[in-house]
Short mmCIF file of N, CA and C in Angstrom, two decimals:
data_model
loop_
_atom_site.label_atom_id
_atom_site.label_comp_id
_atom_site.label_asym_id
_atom_site.label_seq_id
_atom_site.Cartn_x
_atom_site.Cartn_y
_atom_site.Cartn_z
N UNK A 1266 -16.98 19.49 30.56
CA UNK A 1266 -17.48 19.97 29.30
C UNK A 1266 -17.50 18.82 28.29
N UNK A 1267 -18.54 18.77 27.48
CA UNK A 1267 -18.62 17.73 26.47
C UNK A 1267 -17.94 18.18 25.18
N UNK A 1268 -17.54 17.19 24.39
CA UNK A 1268 -16.89 17.48 23.11
C UNK A 1268 -17.90 18.00 22.11
N UNK A 1269 -17.43 18.83 21.19
CA UNK A 1269 -18.27 19.29 20.10
C UNK A 1269 -18.47 18.16 19.10
N UNK A 1270 -19.37 18.36 18.19
CA UNK A 1270 -19.65 17.37 17.15
C UNK A 1270 -18.98 17.80 15.86
N UNK A 1271 -18.48 16.84 15.11
CA UNK A 1271 -17.86 17.09 13.80
C UNK A 1271 -18.87 16.69 12.74
N UNK A 1272 -19.37 17.67 12.00
CA UNK A 1272 -20.42 17.45 11.02
C UNK A 1272 -19.85 17.66 9.62
N UNK A 1273 -19.96 16.65 8.77
CA UNK A 1273 -19.43 16.71 7.42
C UNK A 1273 -20.57 16.91 6.43
N UNK A 1274 -20.43 17.92 5.59
CA UNK A 1274 -21.34 18.14 4.47
C UNK A 1274 -20.54 17.73 3.24
N UNK A 1275 -21.00 16.67 2.57
CA UNK A 1275 -20.24 16.11 1.46
C UNK A 1275 -21.10 16.01 0.21
N UNK A 1276 -20.47 16.25 -0.92
CA UNK A 1276 -21.15 16.13 -2.20
C UNK A 1276 -20.21 16.56 -3.30
N UNK A 1277 -20.60 16.34 -4.55
CA UNK A 1277 -19.76 16.73 -5.66
C UNK A 1277 -19.63 18.26 -5.75
N UNK A 1278 -18.66 18.70 -6.48
CA UNK A 1278 -18.43 20.13 -6.68
C UNK A 1278 -19.67 20.81 -7.28
N UNK A 1279 -20.03 21.95 -6.72
CA UNK A 1279 -21.11 22.76 -7.28
C UNK A 1279 -22.51 22.44 -6.82
N UNK A 1280 -22.69 21.54 -5.83
CA UNK A 1280 -24.04 21.17 -5.41
C UNK A 1280 -24.60 22.03 -4.28
N UNK A 1281 -23.79 22.94 -3.74
CA UNK A 1281 -24.30 23.83 -2.70
C UNK A 1281 -23.83 23.53 -1.29
N UNK A 1282 -22.75 22.77 -1.17
CA UNK A 1282 -22.22 22.44 0.17
C UNK A 1282 -21.90 23.71 0.95
N UNK A 1283 -21.27 24.66 0.29
CA UNK A 1283 -20.89 25.91 0.95
C UNK A 1283 -22.09 26.71 1.43
N UNK A 1284 -23.13 26.75 0.64
CA UNK A 1284 -24.35 27.48 1.01
C UNK A 1284 -24.99 26.84 2.24
N UNK A 1285 -25.06 25.52 2.26
CA UNK A 1285 -25.64 24.81 3.40
C UNK A 1285 -24.80 25.06 4.66
N UNK A 1286 -23.49 24.92 4.54
CA UNK A 1286 -22.60 25.15 5.69
C UNK A 1286 -22.75 26.57 6.23
N UNK A 1287 -22.75 27.53 5.33
CA UNK A 1287 -22.87 28.94 5.75
C UNK A 1287 -24.13 29.18 6.57
N UNK A 1288 -25.24 28.64 6.12
CA UNK A 1288 -26.51 28.85 6.83
C UNK A 1288 -26.52 28.12 8.18
N UNK A 1289 -26.07 26.88 8.20
CA UNK A 1289 -26.06 26.11 9.44
C UNK A 1289 -25.12 26.72 10.48
N UNK A 1290 -23.99 27.21 10.04
CA UNK A 1290 -23.02 27.81 10.96
C UNK A 1290 -23.62 29.03 11.63
N UNK A 1291 -24.33 29.85 10.86
CA UNK A 1291 -24.98 31.04 11.43
C UNK A 1291 -26.08 30.63 12.41
N UNK A 1292 -26.90 29.68 12.02
CA UNK A 1292 -28.04 29.27 12.85
C UNK A 1292 -27.61 28.52 14.11
N UNK A 1293 -26.54 27.76 14.04
CA UNK A 1293 -26.14 26.92 15.16
C UNK A 1293 -24.92 27.46 15.91
N UNK A 1294 -24.42 28.62 15.48
CA UNK A 1294 -23.25 29.23 16.11
C UNK A 1294 -22.10 28.22 16.21
N UNK A 1295 -21.78 27.62 15.08
CA UNK A 1295 -20.72 26.62 15.00
C UNK A 1295 -19.50 27.21 14.30
N UNK A 1296 -18.45 26.43 14.17
CA UNK A 1296 -17.21 26.86 13.53
C UNK A 1296 -17.05 26.13 12.22
N UNK A 1297 -16.57 26.83 11.20
CA UNK A 1297 -16.35 26.25 9.88
C UNK A 1297 -14.88 25.86 9.75
N UNK A 1298 -14.63 24.64 9.38
CA UNK A 1298 -13.28 24.14 9.18
C UNK A 1298 -12.74 24.62 7.83
N UNK A 1299 -11.73 25.45 7.88
CA UNK A 1299 -11.11 25.96 6.66
C UNK A 1299 -10.16 24.90 6.11
N UNK A 1300 -10.31 24.58 4.85
CA UNK A 1300 -9.48 23.57 4.20
C UNK A 1300 -8.11 24.13 3.84
N UNK A 1301 -7.20 23.22 3.56
CA UNK A 1301 -5.85 23.57 3.13
C UNK A 1301 -5.71 23.16 1.66
N UNK A 1302 -4.95 23.95 0.88
CA UNK A 1302 -4.75 23.62 -0.52
C UNK A 1302 -3.37 24.03 -1.00
N UNK A 1303 -2.96 23.40 -2.09
CA UNK A 1303 -1.69 23.75 -2.72
C UNK A 1303 -1.90 24.62 -3.95
N UNK A 1304 -3.13 24.87 -4.31
CA UNK A 1304 -3.36 25.71 -5.49
C UNK A 1304 -3.05 27.16 -5.15
N UNK A 1305 -2.82 27.95 -6.17
CA UNK A 1305 -2.49 29.36 -5.97
C UNK A 1305 -3.68 30.14 -5.45
N UNK A 1306 -3.38 31.18 -4.71
CA UNK A 1306 -4.42 32.05 -4.17
C UNK A 1306 -5.01 32.88 -5.32
N UNK A 1307 -6.32 33.02 -5.33
CA UNK A 1307 -7.01 33.79 -6.38
C UNK A 1307 -7.33 35.19 -5.87
N UNK A 1308 -7.56 36.07 -6.79
CA UNK A 1308 -7.89 37.45 -6.44
C UNK A 1308 -9.11 37.47 -5.51
N UNK A 1309 -8.99 38.21 -4.41
CA UNK A 1309 -10.08 38.34 -3.46
C UNK A 1309 -10.05 37.31 -2.34
N UNK A 1310 -9.25 36.25 -2.49
CA UNK A 1310 -9.16 35.24 -1.44
C UNK A 1310 -8.19 35.69 -0.35
N UNK A 1311 -8.43 35.19 0.86
CA UNK A 1311 -7.60 35.53 2.01
C UNK A 1311 -7.09 34.23 2.64
N UNK A 1312 -5.78 34.15 2.83
CA UNK A 1312 -5.19 32.98 3.47
C UNK A 1312 -5.73 32.84 4.89
N UNK A 1313 -6.21 31.65 5.23
CA UNK A 1313 -6.76 31.40 6.55
C UNK A 1313 -8.26 31.65 6.63
N UNK A 1314 -8.82 32.26 5.60
CA UNK A 1314 -10.27 32.50 5.56
C UNK A 1314 -10.90 31.60 4.50
N UNK A 1315 -10.42 31.71 3.26
CA UNK A 1315 -10.95 30.87 2.19
C UNK A 1315 -10.30 29.49 2.19
N UNK A 1316 -9.00 29.46 2.36
CA UNK A 1316 -8.19 28.25 2.47
C UNK A 1316 -6.93 28.63 3.24
N UNK A 1317 -6.20 27.59 3.68
CA UNK A 1317 -4.82 27.77 4.12
C UNK A 1317 -4.00 27.39 2.89
N UNK A 1318 -3.27 28.32 2.34
CA UNK A 1318 -2.50 28.08 1.12
C UNK A 1318 -1.08 27.67 1.50
N UNK A 1319 -0.67 26.46 1.05
CA UNK A 1319 0.66 25.94 1.37
C UNK A 1319 1.29 25.34 0.12
N UNK A 1320 2.58 25.09 0.18
CA UNK A 1320 3.28 24.44 -0.93
C UNK A 1320 2.95 22.95 -0.96
N UNK A 1321 3.22 22.31 -2.08
CA UNK A 1321 3.01 20.87 -2.18
C UNK A 1321 3.91 20.12 -1.20
N UNK A 1322 5.12 20.62 -1.01
CA UNK A 1322 6.05 19.98 -0.08
C UNK A 1322 5.47 20.01 1.34
N UNK A 1323 4.95 21.16 1.75
CA UNK A 1323 4.35 21.29 3.09
C UNK A 1323 3.14 20.36 3.21
N UNK A 1324 2.30 20.31 2.20
CA UNK A 1324 1.11 19.47 2.23
C UNK A 1324 1.51 18.00 2.37
N UNK A 1325 2.47 17.57 1.55
CA UNK A 1325 2.92 16.18 1.60
C UNK A 1325 3.52 15.84 2.96
N UNK A 1326 4.23 16.79 3.57
CA UNK A 1326 4.79 16.59 4.91
C UNK A 1326 3.66 16.38 5.92
N UNK A 1327 2.58 17.14 5.78
CA UNK A 1327 1.43 16.99 6.68
C UNK A 1327 0.76 15.63 6.50
N UNK A 1328 0.70 15.14 5.27
CA UNK A 1328 0.16 13.80 5.03
C UNK A 1328 1.01 12.77 5.76
N UNK A 1329 2.32 12.83 5.55
CA UNK A 1329 3.24 11.87 6.17
C UNK A 1329 3.18 11.91 7.69
N UNK A 1330 2.98 13.11 8.25
CA UNK A 1330 2.94 13.28 9.71
C UNK A 1330 1.56 13.02 10.31
N UNK A 1331 0.58 12.65 9.49
CA UNK A 1331 -0.77 12.36 9.98
C UNK A 1331 -1.50 13.59 10.48
N UNK A 1332 -1.23 14.75 9.89
CA UNK A 1332 -1.81 16.00 10.36
C UNK A 1332 -3.05 16.45 9.58
N UNK A 1333 -3.58 15.55 8.74
CA UNK A 1333 -4.80 15.86 7.98
C UNK A 1333 -5.86 14.81 8.29
N UNK A 1334 -7.10 15.25 8.42
CA UNK A 1334 -8.20 14.30 8.63
C UNK A 1334 -8.53 13.56 7.34
N UNK A 1335 -8.39 14.26 6.24
CA UNK A 1335 -8.65 13.69 4.92
C UNK A 1335 -7.97 14.58 3.91
N UNK A 1336 -7.78 14.04 2.70
CA UNK A 1336 -7.26 14.87 1.62
C UNK A 1336 -7.62 14.25 0.28
N UNK A 1337 -7.49 15.08 -0.75
CA UNK A 1337 -7.82 14.65 -2.10
C UNK A 1337 -6.93 15.44 -3.06
N UNK A 1338 -6.67 14.87 -4.23
CA UNK A 1338 -5.93 15.57 -5.28
C UNK A 1338 -6.91 15.85 -6.40
N UNK A 1339 -7.00 17.12 -6.78
CA UNK A 1339 -7.91 17.54 -7.85
C UNK A 1339 -7.17 18.51 -8.75
N UNK A 1340 -7.14 18.24 -10.05
CA UNK A 1340 -6.43 19.08 -11.02
C UNK A 1340 -4.99 19.34 -10.59
N UNK A 1341 -4.31 18.31 -10.13
CA UNK A 1341 -2.91 18.37 -9.72
C UNK A 1341 -2.65 19.26 -8.49
N UNK A 1342 -3.70 19.59 -7.76
CA UNK A 1342 -3.56 20.33 -6.50
C UNK A 1342 -4.13 19.49 -5.37
N UNK A 1343 -3.54 19.65 -4.20
CA UNK A 1343 -3.98 18.93 -3.01
C UNK A 1343 -4.96 19.79 -2.22
N UNK A 1344 -5.97 19.14 -1.66
CA UNK A 1344 -6.95 19.79 -0.79
C UNK A 1344 -7.15 18.88 0.41
N UNK A 1345 -7.27 19.44 1.60
CA UNK A 1345 -7.47 18.60 2.77
C UNK A 1345 -7.90 19.38 4.00
N UNK A 1346 -8.22 18.63 5.05
CA UNK A 1346 -8.71 19.21 6.31
C UNK A 1346 -7.64 19.08 7.39
N UNK A 1347 -7.10 20.22 7.86
CA UNK A 1347 -6.10 20.18 8.93
C UNK A 1347 -6.69 19.63 10.23
N UNK A 1348 -6.07 18.61 10.79
CA UNK A 1348 -6.56 17.93 11.98
C UNK A 1348 -6.48 18.80 13.24
N UNK A 1349 -5.38 19.52 13.42
CA UNK A 1349 -5.16 20.23 14.68
C UNK A 1349 -6.23 21.27 15.00
N UNK A 1350 -6.62 22.04 14.02
CA UNK A 1350 -7.62 23.09 14.25
C UNK A 1350 -8.99 22.52 14.58
N UNK A 1351 -9.35 21.44 13.90
CA UNK A 1351 -10.64 20.79 14.14
C UNK A 1351 -10.67 20.20 15.55
N UNK A 1352 -9.64 19.47 15.93
CA UNK A 1352 -9.60 18.86 17.26
C UNK A 1352 -9.62 19.91 18.37
N UNK A 1353 -8.93 21.02 18.15
CA UNK A 1353 -8.92 22.10 19.15
C UNK A 1353 -10.33 22.61 19.42
N UNK A 1354 -11.09 22.86 18.37
CA UNK A 1354 -12.47 23.36 18.53
C UNK A 1354 -13.37 22.31 19.18
N UNK A 1355 -13.25 21.06 18.75
CA UNK A 1355 -14.07 19.99 19.32
C UNK A 1355 -13.80 19.82 20.81
N UNK A 1356 -12.53 19.92 21.20
CA UNK A 1356 -12.17 19.79 22.61
C UNK A 1356 -12.71 20.96 23.44
N UNK A 1357 -12.97 22.10 22.80
CA UNK A 1357 -13.56 23.26 23.47
C UNK A 1357 -15.09 23.16 23.53
N UNK A 1358 -15.64 22.06 23.01
CA UNK A 1358 -17.09 21.87 23.02
C UNK A 1358 -17.80 22.56 21.88
N UNK A 1359 -17.04 23.00 20.88
CA UNK A 1359 -17.61 23.73 19.74
C UNK A 1359 -17.89 22.75 18.60
N UNK A 1360 -19.09 22.83 18.03
CA UNK A 1360 -19.43 22.01 16.87
C UNK A 1360 -18.70 22.54 15.65
N UNK A 1361 -18.22 21.63 14.81
CA UNK A 1361 -17.43 21.99 13.63
C UNK A 1361 -18.10 21.44 12.38
N UNK A 1362 -18.29 22.31 11.39
CA UNK A 1362 -18.80 21.90 10.09
C UNK A 1362 -17.64 21.85 9.11
N UNK A 1363 -17.61 20.81 8.30
CA UNK A 1363 -16.58 20.66 7.29
C UNK A 1363 -17.25 20.35 5.95
N UNK A 1364 -16.80 21.04 4.94
CA UNK A 1364 -17.32 20.86 3.59
C UNK A 1364 -16.29 20.04 2.83
N UNK A 1365 -16.67 18.82 2.44
CA UNK A 1365 -15.71 17.90 1.84
C UNK A 1365 -16.29 17.32 0.54
N UNK A 1366 -15.47 17.35 -0.51
CA UNK A 1366 -15.83 16.74 -1.77
C UNK A 1366 -15.99 15.23 -1.57
N UNK A 1367 -16.78 14.59 -2.38
CA UNK A 1367 -17.05 13.15 -2.21
C UNK A 1367 -15.80 12.30 -2.28
N UNK A 1368 -14.73 12.80 -2.90
CA UNK A 1368 -13.49 12.03 -2.99
C UNK A 1368 -12.58 12.23 -1.80
N UNK A 1369 -12.90 13.15 -0.90
CA UNK A 1369 -12.02 13.51 0.23
C UNK A 1369 -11.92 12.47 1.29
#
């Protein structure tokens, strides 16, 4: 089996990265990489669907352990892409889309 492809959609906040990812994922039957954040969960959000919500201590531990593909700090909160979930899907031959801010 061949490895999946890791496709990054990058741009500044508010340019439509999420809309593009949503459409491509449906059309290409790919997997969307859910980001991790230290910011508080907002009404209507679901842990593991919108983001993986963790403490700053947990996030910093993941940075030190090399468990993130990338990360960024925005408004005193950390945002990043968990490496393990992405690699698991790629090894299964599944294409992965990731939405990343230009600073990530």
